[in-house]
Amino acid sequence: MTSATATAHPNIALVKYWGKRDSDLNLPATGSLSMTLDIFPTTTTVTVDDAADGDVLVFGGVMRSDGPAQRVTRFLDLVRQLAGSDRFARVETANTVPSAAGLASSASGFAALALAASAAYGLDLDVPALSRLARRGSGSASRSIIPGFAVWHAGDDDTTSFAEPLDAPDLAMVVAMVEKREKPVSSREAMRRTILTSPYYRAWVESTAETLDAAVLACADGDVDRLGRITEVNALRMHALIQSCDPPIRYLTPVSVEIFDRVAALRESGVGAWATADAGPNVVVLTRPDDVPAVTAALSGLAELAVARPGPAAALTGRAHG
Ligand code: 2P0
């Protein structure tokens, strides 16, 4: 038996990934840019077992065989194919973030799984190869391999679509957890519906490519205000796009909208703060570290808050041969 344990953290995109151009290879329609957080890690142990006659999947102490578990098995099939192995594995994973609440648990989850599974099956992958592998599990996981700020390149094909580190100004995020229950429509299904039904999708793809270039430039210039504006505009464009599906999908709740309003009021009062939200009602506020107390004060009473700073790369924390 060979086992490996890895941890990875969620990331929040400043320029969002929303739409695929190849769903088999999980190639995105556009590039995206994110900050990996230093909170809410996922820890995953993969044990390759010569004697097992099937994969065993344990999420948060509970053995699973449902849709999410089958997605892990399909991912292990890919790792086995790369490693030339036909052995099954036991996967034990634990999140410290509420699952499926729009806080990117699939990003930390598949980043930790990619690292632990590749090590357990004896693959020796460099960082771009690891990011590409994580991408196959969940697109946003490609970015959680990388510490701090990351750009995931749309790429031309499987070999060129991976995330890389990016220098960025010193920033913090205040995560406002509006609701922790499972979202009604998964981001994967919502993306599919967007591509099939939204008349705005083409405009989203074209404008996001330009937005990403502008965000990379703002990072290089250390221009927090410009990066913040880009972040909020991009998030609201993505939510407008999602709302334009048929049937429509609306992830933001009245409390989410209230948080966007309070952040706008903070800016009016001179505090640099910009809101973003993923495929769920939770809102994340980008700000300078010194302005975190002003942001948390402005949001108090609306939602449970957590403060994040740029986090570490996905990392192997243990290996064993038995
Ligand atoms: C992002 N999201 O850039 C965007 C913004 C949600 C909103 O990446 O189908 O779970 O597994 O590749 O990575 C969520 O999508 O989708 C996501 P799949 P994923 O963070």
CSV table of C-alpha atoms and ligand atoms in Angstrom, one decimal:
chain,number,residue,atom,x,y,z
A,1,MET,CA,0.0,0.0,0.0
A,2,THR,CA,1.2,3.5,-0.8
A,3,SER,CA,-0.5,6.5,0.5
A,4,ALA,CA,-0.1,10.3,0.2
A,5,THR,CA,-1.7,13.2,1.9
A,6,ALA,CA,-2.1,16.7,0.5
A,7,THR,CA,-3.7,20.0,1.5
A,8,ALA,CA,-5.1,22.7,-0.8
A,9,HIS,CA,-7.0,26.0,-0.2
A,10,PRO,CA,-9.9,27.5,-2.0
A,11,ASN,CA,-9.4,30.4,-4.4
A,12,ILE,CA,-11.7,33.3,-5.3
A,13,ALA,CA,-11.5,34.6,-8.9
A,14,LEU,CA,-11.2,38.3,-9.5
A,15,VAL,CA,-11.7,37.6,-13.2
A,16,LYS,CA,-14.2,34.7,-13.4
A,17,TYR,CA,-14.1,31.4,-15.3
A,18,TRP,CA,-17.7,30.9,-16.7
A,19,GLY,CA,-18.0,28.6,-19.7
A,20,LYS,CA,-16.1,25.8,-21.4
A,21,ARG,CA,-14.9,25.3,-24.9
A,22,ASP,CA,-14.3,21.6,-24.3
A,23,SER,CA,-16.1,19.8,-21.5
A,24,ASP,CA,-14.2,16.5,-21.9
A,25,LEU,CA,-10.8,18.2,-21.4
A,26,ASN,CA,-12.3,20.9,-19.2
A,27,LEU,CA,-10.8,23.7,-21.3
A,28,PRO,CA,-12.2,27.1,-20.4
A,29,ALA,CA,-13.7,29.6,-22.9
A,30,THR,CA,-11.5,32.3,-21.4
A,31,GLY,CA,-8.6,32.7,-18.9
A,32,SER,CA,-9.2,33.8,-15.3
A,33,LEU,CA,-7.3,35.3,-12.4
A,34,SER,CA,-7.7,34.4,-8.7
A,35,MET,CA,-6.4,34.6,-5.2
A,36,THR,CA,-5.8,31.4,-3.3
A,37,LEU,CA,-6.9,31.9,0.3
A,38,ASP,CA,-5.1,31.0,3.5
A,39,ILE,CA,-8.3,29.7,5.2
A,40,PHE,CA,-10.7,26.7,4.7
A,41,PRO,CA,-8.2,24.1,3.5
A,42,THR,CA,-9.1,20.6,2.2
A,43,THR,CA,-7.0,17.7,3.3
A,44,THR,CA,-7.1,14.5,1.3
A,45,THR,CA,-5.3,11.1,1.7
A,46,VAL,CA,-5.2,8.7,-1.2
A,47,THR,CA,-4.1,5.1,-0.4
A,48,VAL,CA,-3.5,2.8,-3.3
A,49,ASP,CA,-4.5,-0.7,-2.3
A,50,ASP,CA,-3.4,-3.8,-4.2
A,51,ALA,CA,-6.1,-5.9,-2.6
A,52,ALA,CA,-9.1,-3.6,-3.1
A,53,ASP,CA,-11.7,-4.5,-5.8
A,54,GLY,CA,-13.0,-1.0,-6.1
A,55,ASP,CA,-12.4,2.6,-5.0
A,56,VAL,CA,-13.5,3.6,-1.5
A,57,LEU,CA,-14.5,7.2,-1.1
A,58,VAL,CA,-14.9,8.8,2.3
A,59,PHE,CA,-15.9,12.5,2.4
A,60,GLY,CA,-15.9,14.0,5.9
A,61,GLY,CA,-16.0,10.6,7.5
A,62,VAL,CA,-18.9,9.4,5.4
A,63,MET,CA,-18.6,6.7,2.8
A,64,ARG,CA,-20.1,7.9,-0.5
A,65,SER,CA,-21.1,6.4,-3.9
A,66,ASP,CA,-23.3,9.3,-5.2
A,67,GLY,CA,-22.6,11.7,-8.1
A,68,PRO,CA,-19.7,13.6,-6.4
A,69,ALA,CA,-18.1,10.2,-5.4
A,70,GLN,CA,-18.4,9.0,-9.1
A,71,ARG,CA,-16.7,12.2,-10.2
A,72,VAL,CA,-13.8,11.3,-7.9
A,73,THR,CA,-13.7,7.8,-9.4
A,74,ARG,CA,-13.6,9.2,-12.9
A,75,PHE,CA,-10.7,11.5,-11.8
A,76,LEU,CA,-8.8,8.5,-10.4
A,77,ASP,CA,-9.4,6.7,-13.7
A,78,LEU,CA,-7.5,9.5,-15.4
A,79,VAL,CA,-4.6,9.3,-12.8
A,80,ARG,CA,-4.5,5.5,-13.3
A,81,GLN,CA,-4.3,5.9,-17.0
A,82,LEU,CA,-1.4,8.4,-16.7
A,83,ALA,CA,0.3,6.1,-14.2
A,84,GLY,CA,-0.4,2.9,-16.2
A,85,SER,CA,-2.0,1.4,-13.1
A,86,ASP,CA,-5.1,-0.8,-12.6
A,87,ARG,CA,-5.1,-0.6,-8.8
A,88,PHE,CA,-7.9,0.9,-6.8
A,89,ALA,CA,-7.7,3.5,-4.0
A,90,ARG,CA,-9.2,4.6,-0.8
A,91,VAL,CA,-9.7,8.4,-0.8
A,92,GLU,CA,-10.4,10.2,2.5
A,93,THR,CA,-11.1,13.9,2.2
A,94,ALA,CA,-12.2,16.6,4.7
A,95,ASN,CA,-13.2,20.2,3.9
A,96,THR,CA,-13.2,23.0,6.4
A,97,VAL,CA,-15.5,25.1,4.3
A,98,PRO,CA,-19.2,24.4,3.8
A,99,SER,CA,-19.5,22.2,0.7
A,100,ALA,CA,-21.3,23.5,-2.4
A,101,ALA,CA,-22.1,26.9,-0.8
A,102,GLY,CA,-20.3,28.8,-3.6
A,103,LEU,CA,-17.0,28.9,-1.7
A,104,ALA,CA,-15.0,26.9,-4.2
A,105,SER,CA,-14.7,23.6,-2.2
A,106,SER,CA,-14.4,21.8,-5.6
A,107,ALA,CA,-11.3,23.9,-6.2
A,108,SER,CA,-9.5,23.0,-3.0
A,109,GLY,CA,-11.0,19.5,-3.2
A,110,PHE,CA,-9.7,18.6,-6.7
A,111,ALA,CA,-6.3,20.4,-6.1
A,112,ALA,CA,-5.7,18.3,-3.0
A,113,LEU,CA,-6.9,15.2,-4.8
A,114,ALA,CA,-4.7,15.8,-7.8
A,115,LEU,CA,-1.6,16.2,-5.7
A,116,ALA,CA,-2.4,13.3,-3.3
A,117,ALA,CA,-3.5,10.9,-6.1
A,118,SER,CA,-0.5,11.7,-8.4
A,119,ALA,CA,1.9,11.1,-5.5
A,120,ALA,CA,0.2,7.9,-4.4
A,121,TYR,CA,0.2,6.5,-7.9
A,122,GLY,CA,3.9,7.4,-8.3
A,123,LEU,CA,3.5,10.2,-10.9
A,124,ASP,CA,6.2,12.9,-10.7
A,125,LEU,CA,4.5,16.0,-12.0
A,126,ASP,CA,5.8,19.5,-12.2
A,127,VAL,CA,3.6,22.4,-11.2
A,128,PRO,CA,2.1,23.1,-14.7
A,129,ALA,CA,1.3,19.4,-15.1
A,130,LEU,CA,-0.3,19.2,-11.7
A,131,SER,CA,-2.4,22.3,-12.5
A,132,ARG,CA,-3.5,20.7,-15.8
A,133,LEU,CA,-4.4,17.5,-13.9
A,134,ALA,CA,-6.4,19.4,-11.3
A,135,ARG,CA,-8.2,21.3,-14.1
A,136,ARG,CA,-9.6,18.0,-15.4
A,137,GLY,CA,-11.3,17.4,-12.0
A,138,SER,CA,-12.7,21.0,-11.7
A,139,GLY,CA,-11.6,24.0,-13.7
A,140,SER,CA,-11.1,26.3,-10.8
A,141,ALA,CA,-8.9,23.6,-9.1
A,142,SER,CA,-6.1,24.4,-11.6
A,143,ARG,CA,-5.7,27.7,-9.7
A,144,SER,CA,-5.7,26.3,-6.2
A,145,ILE,CA,-2.4,24.5,-7.0
A,146,ILE,CA,-0.7,27.9,-7.1
A,147,PRO,CA,0.0,30.1,-4.0
A,148,GLY,CA,-1.3,33.7,-3.8
A,149,PHE,CA,-2.4,35.1,-7.1
A,150,ALA,CA,-2.8,32.9,-10.2
A,151,VAL,CA,-3.7,33.3,-13.8
A,152,TRP,CA,-5.2,30.3,-15.5
A,153,HIS,CA,-4.5,30.5,-19.2
A,154,ALA,CA,-7.2,29.5,-21.5
A,155,GLY,CA,-4.5,27.9,-23.6
A,156,ASP,CA,-4.7,26.4,-27.1
A,157,ASP,CA,-5.1,22.8,-26.0
A,158,ASP,CA,-4.8,20.4,-23.0
A,159,THR,CA,-1.0,21.0,-22.7
A,160,THR,CA,-1.2,24.8,-22.5
A,161,SER,CA,-4.2,25.4,-20.3
A,162,PHE,CA,-2.8,25.6,-16.7
A,163,ALA,CA,-2.4,28.2,-14.0
A,164,GLU,CA,0.7,30.2,-13.2
A,165,PRO,CA,1.7,32.5,-10.3
A,166,LEU,CA,1.3,36.3,-10.8
A,167,ASP,CA,2.8,39.1,-8.8
A,168,ALA,CA,0.0,41.3,-7.3
A,169,PRO,CA,-0.3,44.1,-4.7
A,170,ASP,CA,-0.9,43.3,-1.1
A,171,LEU,CA,-4.6,42.4,-0.6
A,172,ALA,CA,-7.0,40.8,1.7
A,173,MET,CA,-10.5,39.3,1.3
A,174,VAL,CA,-13.4,39.5,3.7
A,175,VAL,CA,-15.7,36.4,3.0
A,176,ALA,CA,-19.3,37.0,3.9
A,177,MET,CA,-21.1,33.7,4.3
A,178,VAL,CA,-24.7,34.5,3.6
A,179,GLU,CA,-25.9,30.9,3.4
A,180,LYS,CA,-24.2,27.6,3.9
A,181,ARG,CA,-26.8,25.3,2.3
A,182,GLU,CA,-26.2,23.5,-1.0
A,183,LYS,CA,-26.9,25.7,-4.0
A,184,PRO,CA,-29.9,24.8,-6.1
A,185,VAL,CA,-28.1,24.6,-9.5
A,186,SER,CA,-24.4,23.4,-9.7
A,187,SER,CA,-22.0,25.7,-11.4
A,188,ARG,CA,-21.3,22.9,-13.9
A,189,GLU,CA,-25.0,22.7,-14.9
A,190,ALA,CA,-25.4,26.5,-14.8
A,191,MET,CA,-22.4,27.0,-17.2
A,192,ARG,CA,-23.9,24.4,-19.6
A,193,ARG,CA,-27.2,26.2,-19.5
A,194,THR,CA,-25.5,29.6,-20.0
A,195,ILE,CA,-23.8,28.4,-23.2
A,196,LEU,CA,-26.9,26.8,-24.6
A,197,THR,CA,-29.4,29.5,-23.8
A,198,SER,CA,-27.9,33.0,-23.0
A,199,PRO,CA,-27.8,35.4,-25.9
A,200,TYR,CA,-25.1,37.3,-23.9
A,201,TYR,CA,-22.6,34.5,-23.8
A,202,ARG,CA,-20.6,35.5,-26.8
A,203,ALA,CA,-20.3,39.1,-25.4
A,204,TRP,CA,-19.1,37.6,-22.1
A,205,VAL,CA,-16.4,35.6,-23.7
A,206,GLU,CA,-15.1,38.5,-25.8
A,207,SER,CA,-15.2,41.0,-23.0
A,208,THR,CA,-13.7,38.7,-20.4
A,209,ALA,CA,-10.6,38.2,-22.6
A,210,GLU,CA,-10.1,42.0,-22.5
A,211,THR,CA,-10.9,42.2,-18.8
A,212,LEU,CA,-8.2,39.6,-18.0
A,213,ASP,CA,-5.6,41.6,-19.9
A,214,ALA,CA,-6.6,44.7,-18.0
A,215,ALA,CA,-6.5,42.9,-14.6
A,216,VAL,CA,-3.0,41.4,-15.3
A,217,LEU,CA,-1.8,44.9,-16.2
A,218,ALA,CA,-3.4,46.4,-13.0
A,219,CYS,CA,-1.5,43.7,-11.0
A,220,ALA,CA,1.7,44.5,-12.7
A,221,ASP,CA,1.2,48.2,-11.9
A,222,GLY,CA,0.3,47.5,-8.3
A,223,ASP,CA,-2.9,49.5,-8.9
A,224,VAL,CA,-5.3,48.2,-6.2
A,225,ASP,CA,-8.2,50.6,-7.2
A,226,ARG,CA,-8.1,49.6,-10.8
A,227,LEU,CA,-7.9,45.9,-9.9
A,228,GLY,CA,-10.8,46.3,-7.5
A,229,ARG,CA,-13.0,48.0,-10.0
A,230,ILE,CA,-12.3,45.3,-12.6
A,231,THR,CA,-13.1,42.6,-10.0
A,232,GLU,CA,-16.6,44.0,-9.1
A,233,VAL,CA,-17.6,44.7,-12.7
A,234,ASN,CA,-16.5,41.3,-13.8
A,235,ALA,CA,-18.5,39.6,-11.0
A,236,LEU,CA,-21.7,41.6,-11.8
A,237,ARG,CA,-21.3,40.8,-15.5
A,238,MET,CA,-21.1,37.1,-14.7
A,239,HIS,CA,-24.2,37.2,-12.5
A,240,ALA,CA,-26.1,39.2,-15.2
A,241,LEU,CA,-25.0,36.5,-17.7
A,242,ILE,CA,-26.2,33.7,-15.4
A,243,GLN,CA,-29.6,35.5,-14.8
A,244,SER,CA,-30.0,35.7,-18.6
A,245,CYS,CA,-30.3,31.9,-18.9
A,246,ASP,CA,-33.6,30.2,-19.8
A,247,PRO,CA,-34.8,29.0,-17.4
A,248,PRO,CA,-33.0,31.8,-15.4
A,249,ILE,CA,-30.7,31.1,-12.5
A,250,ARG,CA,-30.2,33.7,-9.8
A,251,TYR,CA,-27.5,33.0,-7.1
A,252,LEU,CA,-27.5,36.3,-5.3
A,253,THR,CA,-30.1,36.8,-2.5
A,254,PRO,CA,-31.4,40.1,-1.1
A,255,VAL,CA,-28.7,39.8,1.6
A,256,SER,CA,-26.0,39.4,-1.1
A,257,VAL,CA,-27.3,42.5,-2.9
A,258,GLU,CA,-27.3,44.4,0.4
A,259,ILE,CA,-23.6,43.6,0.9
A,260,PHE,CA,-22.8,44.9,-2.6
A,261,ASP,CA,-24.7,48.1,-1.6
A,262,ARG,CA,-22.8,48.5,1.7
A,263,VAL,CA,-19.5,48.0,-0.2
A,264,ALA,CA,-20.5,50.7,-2.6
A,265,ALA,CA,-21.3,53.0,0.3
A,266,LEU,CA,-17.9,52.2,1.8
A,267,ARG,CA,-16.3,53.3,-1.4
A,268,GLU,CA,-18.3,56.5,-1.3
A,269,SER,CA,-16.8,57.2,2.2
A,270,GLY,CA,-13.3,56.7,0.8
A,271,VAL,CA,-12.5,53.0,1.7
A,272,GLY,CA,-11.1,50.9,-1.1
A,273,ALA,CA,-13.4,47.8,-1.1
A,274,TRP,CA,-14.9,45.9,-4.0
A,275,ALA,CA,-17.4,43.0,-3.9
A,276,THR,CA,-17.4,39.7,-5.9
A,277,ALA,CA,-19.5,36.6,-5.7
A,278,ASP,CA,-19.2,33.1,-7.2
A,279,ALA,CA,-22.0,30.6,-8.0
A,280,GLY,CA,-23.8,31.1,-4.8
A,281,PRO,CA,-25.1,33.8,-2.4
A,282,ASN,CA,-21.9,34.4,-0.5
A,283,VAL,CA,-20.0,37.7,-1.2
A,284,VAL,CA,-16.3,38.2,-1.0
A,285,VAL,CA,-14.9,41.7,-0.5
A,286,LEU,CA,-11.5,42.6,-1.9
A,287,THR,CA,-9.6,45.2,0.1
A,288,ARG,CA,-6.3,46.4,1.4
A,289,PRO,CA,-5.2,44.7,4.6
A,290,ASP,CA,-5.4,48.0,6.5
A,291,ASP,CA,-9.0,48.4,5.5
A,292,VAL,CA,-10.2,45.0,6.7
A,293,PRO,CA,-11.6,46.5,10.0
A,294,ALA,CA,-13.6,49.1,8.1
A,295,VAL,CA,-15.1,46.3,5.9
A,296,THR,CA,-15.9,43.9,8.7
A,297,ALA,CA,-17.6,46.8,10.6
A,298,ALA,CA,-19.7,47.8,7.6
A,299,LEU,CA,-20.9,44.1,7.1
A,300,SER,CA,-21.4,43.2,10.7
A,301,GLY,CA,-24.8,41.7,11.4
A,302,LEU,CA,-25.4,40.7,7.8
A,303,ALA,CA,-23.5,37.5,7.5
A,304,GLU,CA,-20.9,35.4,9.2
A,305,LEU,CA,-17.5,36.8,8.2
A,306,ALA,CA,-14.0,35.3,7.7
A,307,VAL,CA,-10.8,37.2,6.8
A,308,ALA,CA,-8.4,35.8,4.3
A,309,ARG,CA,-5.0,36.7,3.0
A,310,PRO,CA,-3.1,35.1,0.1
A,311,GLY,CA,-2.6,31.5,0.9
A,312,PRO,CA,0.0,28.7,0.2
A,313,ALA,CA,0.4,26.4,-2.7
A,314,ALA,CA,-1.2,22.9,-2.6
A,315,ALA,CA,1.3,20.8,-0.6
A,316,LEU,CA,2.1,17.2,0.1
A,317,THR,CA,2.0,16.8,3.9
A,318,GLY,CA,2.6,13.0,4.2
A,319,ARG,CA,3.7,9.9,2.4
A,320,ALA,CA,3.8,6.3,3.5
A,321,HIS,CA,4.7,2.9,2.1
A,322,GLY,CA,3.3,-0.2,3.8
B,1,2P0,C1,-14.5,30.9,-10.9
B,1,2P0,N1,-16.6,29.5,-10.7
B,1,2P0,O1,-13.7,31.4,-11.7
B,1,2P0,C2,-15.9,30.7,-11.2
B,1,2P0,C3,-16.8,31.8,-10.8
B,1,2P0,C4,-17.8,29.8,-10.0
B,1,2P0,C5,-18.1,31.2,-10.3
B,1,2P0,O2,-15.0,28.1,-11.3
B,1,2P0,O3,-17.3,22.4,-14.2
B,1,2P0,O4,-16.5,24.1,-10.1
B,1,2P0,O5,-15.8,21.8,-12.3
B,1,2P0,O6,-14.9,23.1,-14.2
B,1,2P0,O7,-14.5,25.0,-11.4
B,1,2P0,C6,-16.9,27.1,-10.5
B,1,2P0,O8,-16.7,26.2,-11.5
B,1,2P0,O9,-16.5,24.1,-12.6
B,1,2P0,C7,-16.1,28.3,-10.9
B,1,2P0,P1,-16.1,22.8,-13.3
B,1,2P0,P2,-15.9,24.8,-11.3
B,1,2P0,O10,-14.1,30.5,-9.7
